[in-house]
JSON list of C-alpha atoms in Angstrom, two decimals:
[
{"chain": "A", "resi": 1, "resn": "ASP", "atom": "CA", "xyz": [16.38, 0.95, 6.38]},
{"chain": "A", "resi": 2, "resn": "VAL", "atom": "CA", "xyz": [13.12, 2.70, 6.98]},
{"chain": "A", "resi": 3, "resn": "LYS", "atom": "CA", "xyz": [11.28, 1.35, 9.95]},
{"chain": "A", "resi": 4, "resn": "VAL", "atom": "CA", "xyz": [7.59, 1.83, 10.56]},
{"chain": "A", "resi": 5, "resn": "THR", "atom": "CA", "xyz": [6.25, 0.39, 13.77]},
{"chain": "A", "resi": 6, "resn": "GLN", "atom": "CA", "xyz": [2.69, -0.03, 14.98]},
{"chain": "A", "resi": 7, "resn": "SER", "atom": "CA", "xyz": [1.73, -0.24, 18.61]},
{"chain": "A", "resi": 8, "resn": "SER", "atom": "CA", "xyz": [-0.04, -3.59, 18.50]},
{"chain": "A", "resi": 9, "resn": "ARG", "atom": "CA", "xyz": [-0.14, -6.58, 16.20]},
{"chain": "A", "resi": 10, "resn": "TYR", "atom": "CA", "xyz": [-3.47, -7.82, 17.51]},
{"chain": "A", "resi": 11, "resn": "LEU", "atom": "CA", "xyz": [-6.18, -5.96, 19.37]},
{"chain": "A", "resi": 12, "resn": "VAL", "atom": "CA", "xyz": [-9.59, -7.02, 20.68]},
{"chain": "A", "resi": 13, "resn": "LYS", "atom": "CA", "xyz": [-12.06, -4.30, 21.68]},
{"chain": "A", "resi": 14, "resn": "ARG", "atom": "CA", "xyz": [-15.73, -4.07, 22.53]},
{"chain": "A", "resi": 15, "resn": "THR", "atom": "CA", "xyz": [-18.35, -2.14, 20.60]},
{"chain": "A", "resi": 16, "resn": "GLY", "atom": "CA", "xyz": [-18.45, 1.48, 21.72]},
{"chain": "A", "resi": 17, "resn": "GLU", "atom": "CA", "xyz": [-14.90, 1.57, 23.08]},
{"chain": "A", "resi": 18, "resn": "LYS", "atom": "CA", "xyz": [-12.50, 4.31, 22.03]},
{"chain": "A", "resi": 19, "resn": "VAL", "atom": "CA", "xyz": [-9.53, 2.75, 20.25]},
{"chain": "A", "resi": 20, "resn": "PHE", "atom": "CA", "xyz": [-6.10, 4.27, 19.61]},
{"chain": "A", "resi": 21, "resn": "LEU", "atom": "CA", "xyz": [-3.75, 2.85, 17.02]},
{"chain": "A", "resi": 22, "resn": "GLU", "atom": "CA", "xyz": [-0.26, 4.32, 17.05]},
{"chain": "A", "resi": 23, "resn": "CYS", "atom": "CA", "xyz": [2.28, 4.44, 14.27]},
{"chain": "A", "resi": 24, "resn": "VAL", "atom": "CA", "xyz": [5.88, 5.64, 14.45]},
{"chain": "A", "resi": 25, "resn": "GLN", "atom": "CA", "xyz": [8.41, 6.03, 11.64]},
{"chain": "A", "resi": 26, "resn": "ASP", "atom": "CA", "xyz": [12.11, 6.69, 12.06]},
{"chain": "A", "resi": 27, "resn": "MET", "atom": "CA", "xyz": [13.07, 8.15, 8.68]},
{"chain": "A", "resi": 28, "resn": "ASP", "atom": "CA", "xyz": [11.87, 11.73, 9.04]},
{"chain": "A", "resi": 29, "resn": "HIS", "atom": "CA", "xyz": [9.20, 11.22, 6.37]},
{"chain": "A", "resi": 30, "resn": "GLU", "atom": "CA", "xyz": [6.76, 14.02, 5.75]},
{"chain": "A", "resi": 31, "resn": "ASN", "atom": "CA", "xyz": [3.82, 11.89, 4.63]},
{"chain": "A", "resi": 32, "resn": "MET", "atom": "CA", "xyz": [2.03, 9.31, 6.73]},
{"chain": "A", "resi": 33, "resn": "PHE", "atom": "CA", "xyz": [-1.01, 7.21, 5.90]},
{"chain": "A", "resi": 34, "resn": "TRP", "atom": "CA", "xyz": [-3.58, 4.98, 7.54]},
{"chain": "A", "resi": 35, "resn": "TYR", "atom": "CA", "xyz": [-5.21, 2.23, 5.52]},
{"chain": "A", "resi": 36, "resn": "ARG", "atom": "CA", "xyz": [-7.55, -0.60, 6.28]},
{"chain": "A", "resi": 37, "resn": "GLN", "atom": "CA", "xyz": [-7.41, -3.82, 4.30]},
{"chain": "A", "resi": 38, "resn": "ASP", "atom": "CA", "xyz": [-10.29, -6.24, 3.95]},
{"chain": "A", "resi": 39, "resn": "PRO", "atom": "CA", "xyz": [-10.60, -9.36, 1.78]},
{"chain": "A", "resi": 40, "resn": "GLY", "atom": "CA", "xyz": [-11.91, -8.49, -1.67]},
{"chain": "A", "resi": 41, "resn": "LEU", "atom": "CA", "xyz": [-11.71, -4.73, -1.01]},
{"chain": "A", "resi": 42, "resn": "GLY", "atom": "CA", "xyz": [-7.97, -4.21, -1.02]},
{"chain": "A", "resi": 43, "resn": "LEU", "atom": "CA", "xyz": [-6.20, -1.30, 0.61]},
{"chain": "A", "resi": 44, "resn": "ARG", "atom": "CA", "xyz": [-8.48, 1.63, 1.36]},
{"chain": "A", "resi": 45, "resn": "LEU", "atom": "CA", "xyz": [-7.11, 4.96, 2.52]},
{"chain": "A", "resi": 46, "resn": "ILE", "atom": "CA", "xyz": [-8.67, 6.31, 5.72]},
{"chain": "A", "resi": 47, "resn": "TYR", "atom": "CA", "xyz": [-6.62, 9.46, 6.34]},
{"chain": "A", "resi": 48, "resn": "PHE", "atom": "CA", "xyz": [-3.24, 10.80, 5.45]},
{"chain": "A", "resi": 49, "resn": "SER", "atom": "CA", "xyz": [-1.02, 13.58, 6.75]},
{"chain": "A", "resi": 50, "resn": "TYR", "atom": "CA", "xyz": [1.60, 15.52, 4.83]},
{"chain": "A", "resi": 51, "resn": "ASP", "atom": "CA", "xyz": [2.96, 17.52, 7.75]},
{"chain": "A", "resi": 52, "resn": "VAL", "atom": "CA", "xyz": [2.68, 17.93, 11.49]},
{"chain": "A", "resi": 53, "resn": "LYS", "atom": "CA", "xyz": [-0.86, 18.89, 12.48]},
{"chain": "A", "resi": 54, "resn": "MET", "atom": "CA", "xyz": [-2.00, 18.57, 8.84]},
{"chain": "A", "resi": 55, "resn": "LYS", "atom": "CA", "xyz": [-4.40, 15.88, 7.74]},
{"chain": "A", "resi": 56, "resn": "GLU", "atom": "CA", "xyz": [-6.59, 15.04, 4.79]},
{"chain": "A", "resi": 57, "resn": "LYS", "atom": "CA", "xyz": [-9.47, 12.63, 4.48]},
{"chain": "A", "resi": 58, "resn": "GLY", "atom": "CA", "xyz": [-8.96, 9.57, 2.41]},
{"chain": "A", "resi": 59, "resn": "ASP", "atom": "CA", "xyz": [-11.63, 7.45, 0.81]},
{"chain": "A", "resi": 60, "resn": "ILE", "atom": "CA", "xyz": [-13.30, 6.11, 3.97]},
{"chain": "A", "resi": 61, "resn": "PRO", "atom": "CA", "xyz": [-12.81, 8.56, 6.88]},
{"chain": "A", "resi": 62, "resn": "GLU", "atom": "CA", "xyz": [-16.21, 8.04, 8.52]},
{"chain": "A", "resi": 63, "resn": "GLY", "atom": "CA", "xyz": [-15.93, 6.76, 12.07]},
{"chain": "A", "resi": 64, "resn": "TYR", "atom": "CA", "xyz": [-12.23, 7.62, 12.31]},
{"chain": "A", "resi": 65, "resn": "SER", "atom": "CA", "xyz": [-10.09, 10.55, 13.31]},
{"chain": "A", "resi": 66, "resn": "VAL", "atom": "CA", "xyz": [-6.34, 11.09, 13.33]},
{"chain": "A", "resi": 67, "resn": "SER", "atom": "CA", "xyz": [-3.70, 13.05, 15.17]},
{"chain": "A", "resi": 68, "resn": "ARG", "atom": "CA", "xyz": [-0.22, 14.10, 14.15]},
{"chain": "A", "resi": 69, "resn": "GLU", "atom": "CA", "xyz": [1.41, 16.14, 16.88]},
{"chain": "A", "resi": 70, "resn": "LYS", "atom": "CA", "xyz": [4.95, 15.06, 16.03]},
{"chain": "A", "resi": 71, "resn": "LYS", "atom": "CA", "xyz": [6.47, 14.32, 12.65]},
{"chain": "A", "resi": 72, "resn": "GLU", "atom": "CA", "xyz": [7.32, 10.73, 13.46]},
{"chain": "A", "resi": 73, "resn": "ARG", "atom": "CA", "xyz": [4.00, 9.74, 14.98]},
{"chain": "A", "resi": 74, "resn": "PHE", "atom": "CA", "xyz": [0.57, 9.36, 13.40]},
{"chain": "A", "resi": 75, "resn": "SER", "atom": "CA", "xyz": [-2.34, 8.07, 15.45]},
{"chain": "A", "resi": 76, "resn": "LEU", "atom": "CA", "xyz": [-5.62, 6.64, 14.26]},
{"chain": "A", "resi": 77, "resn": "ILE", "atom": "CA", "xyz": [-8.59, 6.95, 16.60]},
{"chain": "A", "resi": 78, "resn": "LEU", "atom": "CA", "xyz": [-11.81, 5.03, 16.48]},
{"chain": "A", "resi": 79, "resn": "GLU", "atom": "CA", "xyz": [-14.10, 7.24, 18.57]},
{"chain": "A", "resi": 80, "resn": "SER", "atom": "CA", "xyz": [-16.67, 4.52, 19.19]},
{"chain": "A", "resi": 81, "resn": "ALA", "atom": "CA", "xyz": [-15.65, 1.17, 17.77]},
{"chain": "A", "resi": 82, "resn": "SER", "atom": "CA", "xyz": [-18.19, -0.80, 15.80]},
{"chain": "A", "resi": 83, "resn": "THR", "atom": "CA", "xyz": [-18.11, -4.38, 14.52]},
{"chain": "A", "resi": 84, "resn": "ASN", "atom": "CA", "xyz": [-17.76, -3.18, 10.92]},
{"chain": "A", "resi": 85, "resn": "GLN", "atom": "CA", "xyz": [-14.42, -1.67, 11.87]},
{"chain": "A", "resi": 86, "resn": "THR", "atom": "CA", "xyz": [-12.99, -5.15, 12.42]},
{"chain": "A", "resi": 87, "resn": "SER", "atom": "CA", "xyz": [-10.13, -5.18, 9.94]},
{"chain": "A", "resi": 88, "resn": "MET", "atom": "CA", "xyz": [-6.39, -5.13, 9.34]},
{"chain": "A", "resi": 89, "resn": "TYR", "atom": "CA", "xyz": [-5.04, -1.59, 9.81]},
{"chain": "A", "resi": 90, "resn": "LEU", "atom": "CA", "xyz": [-1.86, -0.61, 8.07]},
{"chain": "A", "resi": 91, "resn": "CYS", "atom": "CA", "xyz": [0.22, 2.50, 8.59]},
{"chain": "A", "resi": 92, "resn": "ALA", "atom": "CA", "xyz": [2.65, 3.76, 5.95]},
{"chain": "A", "resi": 93, "resn": "SER", "atom": "CA", "xyz": [5.04, 6.66, 5.44]},
{"chain": "A", "resi": 94, "resn": "SER", "atom": "CA", "xyz": [6.70, 8.25, 2.41]},
{"chain": "A", "resi": 95, "resn": "PRO", "atom": "CA", "xyz": [9.19, 11.07, 1.91]},
{"chain": "A", "resi": 96, "resn": "ARG", "atom": "CA", "xyz": [8.42, 14.56, 0.60]},
{"chain": "A", "resi": 97, "resn": "PRO", "atom": "CA", "xyz": [7.36, 14.32, -3.04]},
{"chain": "A", "resi": 98, "resn": "SER", "atom": "CA", "xyz": [10.44, 13.54, -5.04]},
{"chain": "A", "resi": 99, "resn": "GLY", "atom": "CA", "xyz": [9.00, 11.59, -7.92]},
{"chain": "A", "resi": 100, "resn": "LYS", "atom": "CA", "xyz": [9.47, 8.41, -5.94]},
{"chain": "A", "resi": 101, "resn": "GLU", "atom": "CA", "xyz": [6.38, 8.07, -3.83]},
{"chain": "A", "resi": 102, "resn": "THR", "atom": "CA", "xyz": [7.34, 4.73, -2.39]},
{"chain": "A", "resi": 103, "resn": "GLN", "atom": "CA", "xyz": [5.36, 3.93, 0.71]},
{"chain": "A", "resi": 104, "resn": "TYR", "atom": "CA", "xyz": [6.89, 2.06, 3.61]},
{"chain": "A", "resi": 105, "resn": "PHE", "atom": "CA", "xyz": [4.45, 0.01, 5.62]},
{"chain": "A", "resi": 106, "resn": "GLY", "atom": "CA", "xyz": [4.29, -1.13, 9.20]},
{"chain": "A", "resi": 107, "resn": "PRO", "atom": "CA", "xyz": [3.49, -4.74, 10.13]},
{"chain": "A", "resi": 108, "resn": "GLY", "atom": "CA", "xyz": [-0.21, -4.02, 10.58]},
{"chain": "A", "resi": 109, "resn": "THR", "atom": "CA", "xyz": [-2.66, -4.22, 13.47]},
{"chain": "A", "resi": 110, "resn": "ARG", "atom": "CA", "xyz": [-5.40, -6.80, 13.25]},
{"chain": "A", "resi": 111, "resn": "LEU", "atom": "CA", "xyz": [-8.36, -5.33, 15.13]},
{"chain": "A", "resi": 112, "resn": "LEU", "atom": "CA", "xyz": [-11.33, -7.37, 16.23]},
{"chain": "A", "resi": 113, "resn": "VAL", "atom": "CA", "xyz": [-14.36, -5.47, 17.54]},
{"chain": "A", "resi": 114, "resn": "LEU", "atom": "CA", "xyz": [-16.82, -7.64, 19.46]},
{"chain": "B", "resi": 1, "resn": "SER", "atom": "CA", "xyz": [-11.98, 8.02, -11.82]},
{"chain": "B", "resi": 2, "resn": "GLN", "atom": "CA", "xyz": [-8.90, 5.89, -12.24]},
{"chain": "B", "resi": 3, "resn": "LYS", "atom": "CA", "xyz": [-9.37, 2.17, -11.74]},
{"chain": "B", "resi": 4, "resn": "ILE", "atom": "CA", "xyz": [-6.78, -0.56, -11.56]},
{"chain": "B", "resi": 5, "resn": "GLU", "atom": "CA", "xyz": [-7.39, -4.17, -12.53]},
{"chain": "B", "resi": 6, "resn": "GLN", "atom": "CA", "xyz": [-5.17, -7.04, -11.60]},
{"chain": "B", "resi": 7, "resn": "ASN", "atom": "CA", "xyz": [-5.71, -10.75, -12.31]},
{"chain": "B", "resi": 8, "resn": "SER", "atom": "CA", "xyz": [-8.30, -11.69, -9.74]},
{"chain": "B", "resi": 9, "resn": "GLU", "atom": "CA", "xyz": [-7.60, -15.39, -9.99]},
{"chain": "B", "resi": 10, "resn": "ALA", "atom": "CA", "xyz": [-4.61, -16.84, -8.20]},
{"chain": "B", "resi": 11, "resn": "LEU", "atom": "CA", "xyz": [-1.67, -17.75, -10.38]},
{"chain": "B", "resi": 12, "resn": "ASN", "atom": "CA", "xyz": [-0.11, -21.17, -9.84]},
{"chain": "B", "resi": 13, "resn": "ILE", "atom": "CA", "xyz": [3.17, -21.95, -11.52]},
{"chain": "B", "resi": 14, "resn": "GLN", "atom": "CA", "xyz": [5.93, -24.51, -11.30]},
{"chain": "B", "resi": 15, "resn": "GLU", "atom": "CA", "xyz": [9.24, -23.64, -9.68]},
{"chain": "B", "resi": 16, "resn": "GLY", "atom": "CA", "xyz": [11.77, -22.40, -12.22]},
{"chain": "B", "resi": 17, "resn": "LYS", "atom": "CA", "xyz": [9.17, -20.98, -14.60]},
{"chain": "B", "resi": 18, "resn": "THR", "atom": "CA", "xyz": [8.54, -17.29, -15.23]},
{"chain": "B", "resi": 19, "resn": "ALA", "atom": "CA", "xyz": [5.54, -15.76, -13.50]},
{"chain": "B", "resi": 20, "resn": "THR", "atom": "CA", "xyz": [3.81, -12.89, -15.31]},
{"chain": "B", "resi": 21, "resn": "LEU", "atom": "CA", "xyz": [1.33, -10.68, -13.50]},
{"chain": "B", "resi": 22, "resn": "THR", "atom": "CA", "xyz": [-0.79, -8.00, -15.16]},
{"chain": "B", "resi": 23, "resn": "CYS", "atom": "CA", "xyz": [-1.88, -4.55, -14.04]},
{"chain": "B", "resi": 24, "resn": "ASN", "atom": "CA", "xyz": [-4.31, -2.62, -16.24]},
{"chain": "B", "resi": 25, "resn": "TYR", "atom": "CA", "xyz": [-5.54, 0.91, -15.59]},
{"chain": "B", "resi": 26, "resn": "THR", "atom": "CA", "xyz": [-8.49, 2.66, -17.13]},
{"chain": "B", "resi": 27, "resn": "ASN", "atom": "CA", "xyz": [-7.96, 6.38, -17.50]},
{"chain": "B", "resi": 28, "resn": "TYR", "atom": "CA", "xyz": [-5.00, 8.73, -17.52]},
{"chain": "B", "resi": 29, "resn": "SER", "atom": "CA", "xyz": [-1.48, 7.39, -17.71]},
{"chain": "B", "resi": 30, "resn": "PRO", "atom": "CA", "xyz": [0.17, 7.88, -14.35]},
{"chain": "B", "resi": 31, "resn": "ALA", "atom": "CA", "xyz": [3.54, 9.52, -13.90]},
{"chain": "B", "resi": 32, "resn": "TYR", "atom": "CA", "xyz": [4.76, 6.27, -12.36]},
{"chain": "B", "resi": 33, "resn": "LEU", "atom": "CA", "xyz": [3.61, 2.83, -11.38]},
{"chain": "B", "resi": 34, "resn": "GLN", "atom": "CA", "xyz": [4.81, 0.71, -8.49]},
{"chain": "B", "resi": 35, "resn": "TRP", "atom": "CA", "xyz": [4.78, -2.97, -7.57]},
{"chain": "B", "resi": 36, "resn": "TYR", "atom": "CA", "xyz": [4.66, -4.26, -4.01]},
{"chain": "B", "resi": 37, "resn": "ARG", "atom": "CA", "xyz": [4.78, -7.70, -2.46]},
{"chain": "B", "resi": 38, "resn": "GLN", "atom": "CA", "xyz": [2.55, -8.63, 0.48]},
{"chain": "B", "resi": 39, "resn": "ASP", "atom": "CA", "xyz": [2.85, -11.75, 2.60]},
{"chain": "B", "resi": 40, "resn": "PRO", "atom": "CA", "xyz": [-0.13, -12.97, 4.66]},
{"chain": "B", "resi": 41, "resn": "GLY", "atom": "CA", "xyz": [-0.69, -10.87, 7.77]},
{"chain": "B", "resi": 42, "resn": "ARG", "atom": "CA", "xyz": [2.05, -8.39, 6.82]},
{"chain": "B", "resi": 43, "resn": "GLY", "atom": "CA", "xyz": [2.28, -4.93, 5.31]},
{"chain": "B", "resi": 44, "resn": "PRO", "atom": "CA", "xyz": [3.17, -4.52, 1.63]},
{"chain": "B", "resi": 45, "resn": "VAL", "atom": "CA", "xyz": [6.84, -4.18, 0.73]},
{"chain": "B", "resi": 46, "resn": "PHE", "atom": "CA", "xyz": [8.00, -2.03, -2.17]},
{"chain": "B", "resi": 47, "resn": "LEU", "atom": "CA", "xyz": [9.66, -3.87, -5.06]},
{"chain": "B", "resi": 48, "resn": "LEU", "atom": "CA", "xyz": [9.97, -1.69, -8.16]},
{"chain": "B", "resi": 49, "resn": "LEU", "atom": "CA", "xyz": [8.92, 1.68, -9.56]},
{"chain": "B", "resi": 50, "resn": "ILE", "atom": "CA", "xyz": [8.69, 2.46, -13.28]},
{"chain": "B", "resi": 51, "resn": "ARG", "atom": "CA", "xyz": [8.09, 5.91, -14.76]},
{"chain": "B", "resi": 52, "resn": "GLU", "atom": "CA", "xyz": [5.90, 6.76, -17.73]},
{"chain": "B", "resi": 53, "resn": "ASN", "atom": "CA", "xyz": [8.93, 7.44, -19.92]},
{"chain": "B", "resi": 54, "resn": "GLU", "atom": "CA", "xyz": [10.51, 4.07, -19.11]},
{"chain": "B", "resi": 55, "resn": "LYS", "atom": "CA", "xyz": [9.57, 0.96, -21.03]},
{"chain": "B", "resi": 56, "resn": "GLU", "atom": "CA", "xyz": [11.24, -1.57, -18.76]},
{"chain": "B", "resi": 57, "resn": "LYS", "atom": "CA", "xyz": [12.90, -1.84, -15.35]},
{"chain": "B", "resi": 58, "resn": "ARG", "atom": "CA", "xyz": [14.83, -4.75, -13.88]},
{"chain": "B", "resi": 59, "resn": "LYS", "atom": "CA", "xyz": [15.98, -5.76, -10.43]},
{"chain": "B", "resi": 60, "resn": "GLU", "atom": "CA", "xyz": [17.61, -9.16, -10.03]},
{"chain": "B", "resi": 61, "resn": "ARG", "atom": "CA", "xyz": [14.96, -11.72, -11.11]},
{"chain": "B", "resi": 62, "resn": "LEU", "atom": "CA", "xyz": [12.22, -9.09, -11.38]},
{"chain": "B", "resi": 63, "resn": "LYS", "atom": "CA", "xyz": [11.24, -7.19, -14.50]},
{"chain": "B", "resi": 64, "resn": "VAL", "atom": "CA", "xyz": [8.51, -4.62, -14.96]},
{"chain": "B", "resi": 65, "resn": "THR", "atom": "CA", "xyz": [7.24, -3.19, -18.23]},
{"chain": "B", "resi": 66, "resn": "PHE", "atom": "CA", "xyz": [5.01, -0.18, -18.76]},
{"chain": "B", "resi": 67, "resn": "ASP", "atom": "CA", "xyz": [2.97, 0.29, -21.94]},
{"chain": "B", "resi": 68, "resn": "THR", "atom": "CA", "xyz": [1.08, 3.59, -21.85]},
{"chain": "B", "resi": 69, "resn": "THR", "atom": "CA", "xyz": [-0.64, 2.78, -25.16]},
{"chain": "B", "resi": 70, "resn": "LEU", "atom": "CA", "xyz": [-2.13, -0.41, -23.78]},
{"chain": "B", "resi": 71, "resn": "LYS", "atom": "CA", "xyz": [-2.52, 1.17, -20.31]},
{"chain": "B", "resi": 72, "resn": "GLN", "atom": "CA", "xyz": [-0.82, -1.85, -18.86]},
{"chain": "B", "resi": 73, "resn": "SER", "atom": "CA", "xyz": [2.12, -2.94, -16.76]},
{"chain": "B", "resi": 74, "resn": "LEU", "atom": "CA", "xyz": [3.50, -6.47, -16.67]},
{"chain": "B", "resi": 75, "resn": "PHE", "atom": "CA", "xyz": [5.45, -7.82, -13.73]},
{"chain": "B", "resi": 76, "resn": "HIS", "atom": "CA", "xyz": [7.71, -10.81, -14.37]},
{"chain": "B", "resi": 77, "resn": "ILE", "atom": "CA", "xyz": [9.53, -13.05, -11.93]},
{"chain": "B", "resi": 78, "resn": "THR", "atom": "CA", "xyz": [12.03, -15.26, -13.72]},
{"chain": "B", "resi": 79, "resn": "ALA", "atom": "CA", "xyz": [13.33, -18.57, -12.33]},
{"chain": "B", "resi": 80, "resn": "SER", "atom": "CA", "xyz": [10.54, -18.46, -9.76]},
{"chain": "B", "resi": 81, "resn": "GLN", "atom": "CA", "xyz": [10.98, -20.06, -6.34]},
{"chain": "B", "resi": 82, "resn": "PRO", "atom": "CA", "xyz": [8.48, -21.18, -3.70]},
{"chain": "B", "resi": 83, "resn": "ALA", "atom": "CA", "xyz": [9.68, -18.21, -1.60]},
{"chain": "B", "resi": 84, "resn": "ASP", "atom": "CA", "xyz": [8.20, -15.92, -4.26]},
{"chain": "B", "resi": 85, "resn": "SER", "atom": "CA", "xyz": [4.70, -17.08, -3.26]},
{"chain": "B", "resi": 86, "resn": "ALA", "atom": "CA", "xyz": [2.84, -13.99, -2.07]},
{"chain": "B", "resi": 87, "resn": "THR", "atom": "CA", "xyz": [0.29, -11.42, -3.20]},
{"chain": "B", "resi": 88, "resn": "TYR", "atom": "CA", "xyz": [1.61, -8.77, -5.57]},
{"chain": "B", "resi": 89, "resn": "LEU", "atom": "CA", "xyz": [0.02, -5.33, -5.62]},
{"chain": "B", "resi": 90, "resn": "CYS", "atom": "CA", "xyz": [0.17, -2.70, -8.32]},
{"chain": "B", "resi": 91, "resn": "ALA", "atom": "CA", "xyz": [-0.16, 0.99, -7.37]},
{"chain": "B", "resi": 92, "resn": "LEU", "atom": "CA", "xyz": [-0.33, 4.25, -9.34]},
{"chain": "B", "resi": 93, "resn": "GLY", "atom": "CA", "xyz": [0.29, 7.83, -8.32]},
{"chain": "B", "resi": 94, "resn": "ASP", "atom": "CA", "xyz": [-2.89, 9.85, -7.90]},
{"chain": "B", "resi": 95, "resn": "PRO", "atom": "CA", "xyz": [-2.34, 13.28, -9.50]},
{"chain": "B", "resi": 96, "resn": "ASN", "atom": "CA", "xyz": [-5.50, 14.62, -7.87]},
{"chain": "B", "resi": 97, "resn": "ALA", "atom": "CA", "xyz": [-3.81, 14.28, -4.50]},
{"chain": "B", "resi": 98, "resn": "GLY", "atom": "CA", "xyz": [-1.31, 17.00, -5.24]},
{"chain": "B", "resi": 99, "resn": "ASN", "atom": "CA", "xyz": [2.31, 16.08, -5.91]},
{"chain": "B", "resi": 100, "resn": "ASN", "atom": "CA", "xyz": [1.22, 12.48, -6.29]},
{"chain": "B", "resi": 101, "resn": "ARG", "atom": "CA", "xyz": [1.35, 11.86, -2.55]},
{"chain": "B", "resi": 102, "resn": "LYS", "atom": "CA", "xyz": [-1.42, 9.32, -2.65]},
{"chain": "B", "resi": 103, "resn": "LEU", "atom": "CA", "xyz": [-1.39, 5.97, -4.39]},
{"chain": "B", "resi": 104, "resn": "ILE", "atom": "CA", "xyz": [-4.29, 4.17, -6.02]},
{"chain": "B", "resi": 105, "resn": "TRP", "atom": "CA", "xyz": [-4.05, 0.44, -5.32]},
{"chain": "B", "resi": 106, "resn": "GLY", "atom": "CA", "xyz": [-5.04, -2.67, -7.19]},
{"chain": "B", "resi": 107, "resn": "LEU", "atom": "CA", "xyz": [-6.55, -5.59, -5.29]},
{"chain": "B", "resi": 108, "resn": "GLY", "atom": "CA", "xyz": [-3.49, -7.72, -5.93]},
{"chain": "B", "resi": 109, "resn": "THR", "atom": "CA", "xyz": [-2.81, -11.07, -7.52]},
{"chain": "B", "resi": 110, "resn": "SER", "atom": "CA", "xyz": [-1.95, -14.11, -5.45]},
{"chain": "B", "resi": 111, "resn": "LEU", "atom": "CA", "xyz": [1.00, -16.11, -6.76]},
{"chain": "B", "resi": 112, "resn": "ALA", "atom": "CA", "xyz": [1.79, -19.66, -5.68]},
{"chain": "B", "resi": 113, "resn": "VAL", "atom": "CA", "xyz": [5.02, -21.25, -6.85]},
{"chain": "B", "resi": 114, "resn": "ASN", "atom": "CA", "xyz": [4.92, -25.00, -6.50]},
{"chain": "B", "resi": 115, "resn": "PRO", "atom": "CA", "xyz": [8.10, -26.98, -5.84]}
]
């Protein structure tokens, strides 16, 4: 089974702090994604990566950056956390396009910015 | 741009009945459509994928239909159980993303199965 793990389930940070969210997948997937999920807004794509060192902006990249130095690891960075970044963050991975773009999700990190 | 609409109101049904959830899209017909289940505080879990040239797909008590004329997919859970209570998300491939890497997501429909 595909396993996607995220570094923390819950995180509390202060406004202005730099925040790192880590995601690791063990199935050698090419594509990795970072979403945030908020009530009434659904899943919104922040960034995705289709290869090591490659990244593309999603729908809401402002205030975030990402890093993919190794195939299995995709990090989301909040350069200076703000209260409007309080949310549930979900990482996902999917294999090279094969006509079955199933995404496999991690358990999520619930981030609270005070 | 492509938009997805799912029943915004929660669906409450009695155990043993069939639950039917709807996913409507507005523009182009996608190459495929997926359904996911999400439990509170957890990431979505893939359930079924149906392609544009398939009318119906089944997996155990689950059935998905895809009508490209109506621009609609229906998701059925037969003989529903309280354990089926969750939010169900519909997602389409985004052809603008190149090789359909990205998915466009609906907001989900909450299902409650009452014992």
